[in-house]
């Protein structure tokens, strides 16, 4: 799928079309009955009530504007040992690269890779195996990584062992980027281009960053994993089991939706299946989405 944000072309680059996870796994504190009021717009794309299963997707976003080629996140990747995640373990499906080429871009043409955060399903295609080594998939790109995000996982690596971090992704998908000299540590407010700025979205991980677009009348936010399912729009207080700091993730989500209501900003999460983006309105004191 391709869409426009003002004068920016955006292509969705799919890695895995459907990732099914039970509600109990993603949001263990939420009872399936609490989703019943929303079935008319969350079924069948985002949820199946009969099995209490959430349907997510795994994709990157390719942004092209004024000669720039920017990739937001790099999904799960190929050939990587992920024993705790059988569906991601030593994958041979390279549709991500084929989808990138189908969108008209070769890996060599990507000038910037922005990692919203360093979870396993956001950094996988950062690297690929060549001659037995993990090397950057995008040889001419700067990889933008949040400074505080990197510091957090470096600390965790010292405490627990680097190979245990993010199912092994820190070792095979992040450290090779640093070793290649292609990692650039960035902070809240970093200007990627005119009208494109990174912003802090802490909670899911301590240093998660989003990409805000404010160009003319265009307002958008690539928010990474600040939310996983559209049921969190009417219920921003529903944090996921994947969030390192649930109360902060709730505050971040609430502020994100409130700002989107007042500014008309389009929200673009990483894992929203079928519909990449939505706007938010406030109805009777609750946030409500218009899914695109
Ligand atoms: Zn994540």
Coordinates of C-alpha atoms in Angstrom, one line a residue, residues 9-263:
X9 CA 5.2 9.5 -0.5
X10 CA 4.8 6.6 2.0
X11 CA 5.0 2.9 1.1
X12 CA 4.2 0.2 3.5
X13 CA 6.9 -2.5 3.3
X14 CA 5.4 -5.7 4.8
X15 CA 7.5 -8.4 6.4
X16 CA 4.8 -10.5 8.1
X17 CA 1.1 -9.9 7.1
X18 CA -0.5 -11.4 10.2
X19 CA 0.9 -11.8 13.7
X20 CA -1.7 -13.5 15.9
X21 CA -1.5 -13.1 19.7
X22 CA -4.0 -13.8 22.3
X23 CA -5.5 -10.9 24.2
X24 CA -4.3 -12.7 27.4
X25 CA -0.7 -12.6 26.1
X26 CA -0.8 -9.0 24.9
X27 CA -3.0 -7.4 27.6
X28 CA -3.3 -9.9 30.5
X29 CA -5.3 -7.4 32.6
X30 CA -8.1 -7.0 30.0
X31 CA -11.1 -9.4 30.0
X32 CA -12.4 -10.3 26.5
X33 CA -15.9 -9.0 27.6
X34 CA -14.4 -5.5 27.7
X35 CA -13.8 -5.6 24.0
X36 CA -17.4 -6.5 23.1
X37 CA -18.5 -2.9 22.7
X38 CA -16.0 -2.5 19.8
X39 CA -16.5 -5.6 17.8
X40 CA -18.3 -3.8 15.0
X41 CA -15.0 -2.0 14.0
X42 CA -12.3 -4.3 15.4
X43 CA -13.5 -7.5 13.8
X44 CA -12.3 -9.1 11.6
X45 CA -9.1 -7.2 10.8
X46 CA -7.9 -6.5 14.3
X47 CA -9.5 -9.1 16.6
X48 CA -11.5 -12.4 16.6
X49 CA -13.8 -12.6 19.6
X50 CA -14.4 -16.3 19.3
X51 CA -10.8 -17.0 20.2
X52 CA -10.0 -13.7 22.0
X53 CA -7.1 -13.3 19.5
X54 CA -5.6 -10.0 18.4
X55 CA -4.4 -9.7 14.8
X56 CA -1.3 -7.5 14.3
X57 CA 1.0 -7.0 11.3
X58 CA 4.7 -6.4 11.0
X59 CA 5.7 -3.7 8.5
X60 CA 8.1 -0.8 7.9
X61 CA 7.3 2.5 6.3
X62 CA 9.4 3.9 3.4
X63 CA 9.3 7.6 3.1
X64 CA 10.4 9.4 0.0
X65 CA 10.7 13.2 -0.3
X66 CA 13.0 15.6 -2.1
X67 CA 15.5 12.9 -2.9
X68 CA 15.6 11.5 0.6
X69 CA 14.8 7.8 1.2
X70 CA 14.0 7.0 4.8
X71 CA 13.0 3.7 6.3
X72 CA 11.1 3.6 9.6
X73 CA 11.9 0.4 11.5
X74 CA 13.0 -2.9 9.9
X75 CA 10.7 -5.6 11.2
X76 CA 11.8 -9.2 12.0
X77 CA 14.4 -10.1 9.3
X78 CA 15.7 -13.4 8.0
X79 CA 18.0 -16.2 9.1
X80 CA 18.1 -15.1 12.7
X81 CA 18.0 -17.5 15.7
X82 CA 14.8 -16.7 17.7
X83 CA 14.2 -19.9 19.6
X84 CA 11.6 -18.3 21.9
X85 CA 9.6 -17.1 18.9
X86 CA 9.2 -20.1 16.5
X87 CA 7.5 -18.1 13.7
X88 CA 10.5 -15.8 13.6
X89 CA 13.2 -18.4 14.1
X90 CA 15.6 -18.7 11.1
X91 CA 13.1 -17.3 8.7
X92 CA 13.8 -17.8 5.0
X93 CA 11.0 -15.5 3.8
X94 CA 12.7 -12.4 2.3
X95 CA 9.5 -10.7 1.1
X96 CA 10.6 -7.6 2.9
X97 CA 13.5 -7.0 0.5
X98 CA 11.3 -8.0 -2.5
X99 CA 8.6 -5.6 -1.3
X100 CA 11.2 -2.8 -1.0
X101 CA 12.4 -3.4 -4.6
X102 CA 8.7 -3.6 -5.8
X103 CA 8.3 -0.1 -4.3
X104 CA 11.2 1.0 -6.5
X105 CA 14.0 1.1 -4.0
X106 CA 17.2 -0.9 -3.8
X107 CA 18.8 -1.3 -0.3
X108 CA 21.7 0.8 -1.5
X109 CA 19.3 3.8 -2.1
X110 CA 18.1 4.0 1.5
X111 CA 19.9 7.0 3.1
X112 CA 18.3 6.8 6.6
X113 CA 17.0 4.0 8.8
X114 CA 15.2 5.2 11.8
X115 CA 14.8 2.6 14.6
X116 CA 11.9 3.8 16.8
X117 CA 13.1 1.4 19.5
X118 CA 15.4 -1.7 19.7
X119 CA 12.8 -4.5 20.1
X120 CA 13.4 -7.7 18.0
X121 CA 10.6 -7.0 15.5
X122 CA 11.8 -3.4 14.7
X123 CA 15.5 -4.0 13.9
X124 CA 15.6 -7.4 12.1
X125 CA 16.4 -6.2 8.6
X126 CA 19.0 -3.8 10.0
X127 CA 21.4 -6.6 9.0
X128 CA 21.6 -9.6 6.9
X129 CA 24.1 -12.5 6.8
X130 CA 26.8 -12.3 4.2
X131 CA 29.7 -14.8 4.2
X132 CA 28.8 -15.8 7.8
X133 CA 28.7 -12.3 9.2
X134 CA 25.9 -9.9 10.0
X135 CA 26.4 -6.8 7.9
X136 CA 24.2 -3.7 7.4
X137 CA 21.4 -4.4 4.9
X138 CA 21.5 -0.8 3.9
X139 CA 25.2 0.0 3.2
X140 CA 24.8 3.7 2.6
X141 CA 22.4 4.5 5.4
X142 CA 22.8 6.3 8.7
X143 CA 20.9 4.3 11.3
X144 CA 19.2 6.7 13.8
X145 CA 18.9 5.2 17.3
X146 CA 17.7 7.0 20.4
X147 CA 20.6 7.8 22.7
X148 CA 18.6 6.9 25.8
X149 CA 17.2 3.8 24.1
X150 CA 20.7 2.6 23.3
X151 CA 21.9 3.4 26.8
X152 CA 19.1 1.4 28.4
X153 CA 19.8 -1.8 26.4
X154 CA 23.6 -1.4 26.8
X155 CA 23.0 -1.4 30.6
X156 CA 20.7 -4.5 30.3
X157 CA 23.3 -6.2 28.2
X158 CA 26.0 -5.6 30.9
X159 CA 23.6 -6.9 33.5
X160 CA 22.2 -9.9 31.7
X161 CA 24.5 -10.7 28.8
X162 CA 24.2 -9.1 25.4
X163 CA 23.0 -12.3 23.7
X164 CA 19.9 -12.3 25.9
X165 CA 18.7 -8.9 24.9
X166 CA 15.7 -8.7 22.5
X167 CA 15.8 -12.4 21.7
X168 CA 19.4 -12.0 20.4
X169 CA 18.6 -9.0 18.2
X170 CA 20.9 -6.6 20.1
X171 CA 23.9 -8.8 19.1
X172 CA 22.9 -9.7 15.5
X173 CA 20.9 -6.6 14.4
X174 CA 22.1 -3.6 16.4
X175 CA 25.8 -4.1 17.4
X176 CA 26.9 -4.8 13.8
X177 CA 25.5 -1.4 12.8
X178 CA 27.6 0.2 15.6
X179 CA 30.7 -1.8 14.5
X180 CA 30.2 -0.6 10.9
X181 CA 30.2 3.0 12.0
X182 CA 26.7 3.5 10.7
X183 CA 24.8 4.1 14.0
X184 CA 24.0 7.7 14.9
X185 CA 22.7 8.3 18.4
X186 CA 19.9 10.9 18.4
X187 CA 17.7 12.7 20.9
X188 CA 14.1 14.0 21.3
X189 CA 13.8 16.9 18.9
X190 CA 16.3 15.7 16.3
X191 CA 15.5 17.2 12.9
X192 CA 15.6 14.5 10.2
X193 CA 14.5 16.9 7.5
X194 CA 12.5 20.1 7.1
X195 CA 9.2 19.3 9.0
X196 CA 10.3 15.9 10.1
X197 CA 11.4 15.6 13.7
X198 CA 11.9 12.8 16.2
X199 CA 10.0 13.0 19.5
X200 CA 10.1 11.0 22.8
X201 CA 7.4 8.4 23.3
X202 CA 8.7 6.7 26.4
X203 CA 7.0 3.8 28.2
X204 CA 6.9 0.9 25.7
X205 CA 10.6 1.2 26.0
X206 CA 12.5 3.8 28.0
X207 CA 13.9 5.6 25.0
X208 CA 11.3 5.0 22.2
X209 CA 11.2 7.8 19.7
X210 CA 8.5 8.7 17.1
X211 CA 8.7 10.5 13.9
X212 CA 6.5 13.6 13.7
X213 CA 5.6 15.3 10.4
X214 CA 4.6 18.9 10.5
X215 CA 4.7 20.3 7.0
X216 CA 2.2 22.9 5.9
X217 CA -1.2 21.5 6.9
X218 CA 0.1 17.9 7.1
X219 CA 0.3 16.5 10.7
X220 CA 1.3 12.9 11.2
X221 CA 3.1 10.7 13.8
X222 CA 4.9 7.4 13.2
X223 CA 4.5 6.2 16.7
X224 CA 6.2 2.8 16.7
X225 CA 4.8 0.7 19.5
X226 CA 3.2 3.5 21.5
X227 CA 0.1 1.3 20.8
X228 CA -0.4 -2.2 19.4
X229 CA -4.1 -2.5 18.9
X230 CA -6.9 0.0 18.0
X231 CA -8.7 -1.1 21.2
X232 CA -6.2 1.1 23.0
X233 CA -7.7 4.2 21.4
X234 CA -10.9 4.2 23.5
X235 CA -8.8 2.6 26.3
X236 CA -5.3 4.3 26.4
X237 CA -5.0 2.9 30.0
X238 CA -4.6 -0.6 28.6
X239 CA -0.9 -1.2 28.5
X240 CA 0.7 -4.3 26.9
X241 CA 2.8 -7.0 28.5
X242 CA 5.6 -5.8 26.2
X243 CA 5.9 -2.4 27.8
X244 CA 8.8 -1.8 30.2
X245 CA 7.0 1.0 32.0
X246 CA 3.2 0.6 31.9
X247 CA 2.2 3.8 33.7
X248 CA 4.5 5.9 31.5
X249 CA 3.2 4.1 28.3
X250 CA -0.4 5.0 29.4
X251 CA 0.5 8.7 30.0
X252 CA 2.3 8.8 26.6
X253 CA -0.6 7.2 24.8
X254 CA -3.1 9.5 26.4
X255 CA -1.1 12.6 25.5
X256 CA -0.6 11.4 22.0
X257 CA -4.3 10.9 21.4
X258 CA -5.2 14.2 23.0
X259 CA -2.7 16.1 20.8
X260 CA -4.0 14.2 17.8
X261 CA -7.6 15.3 18.5
X262 CA -6.6 19.0 18.8
X263 CA -4.2 19.1 15.9

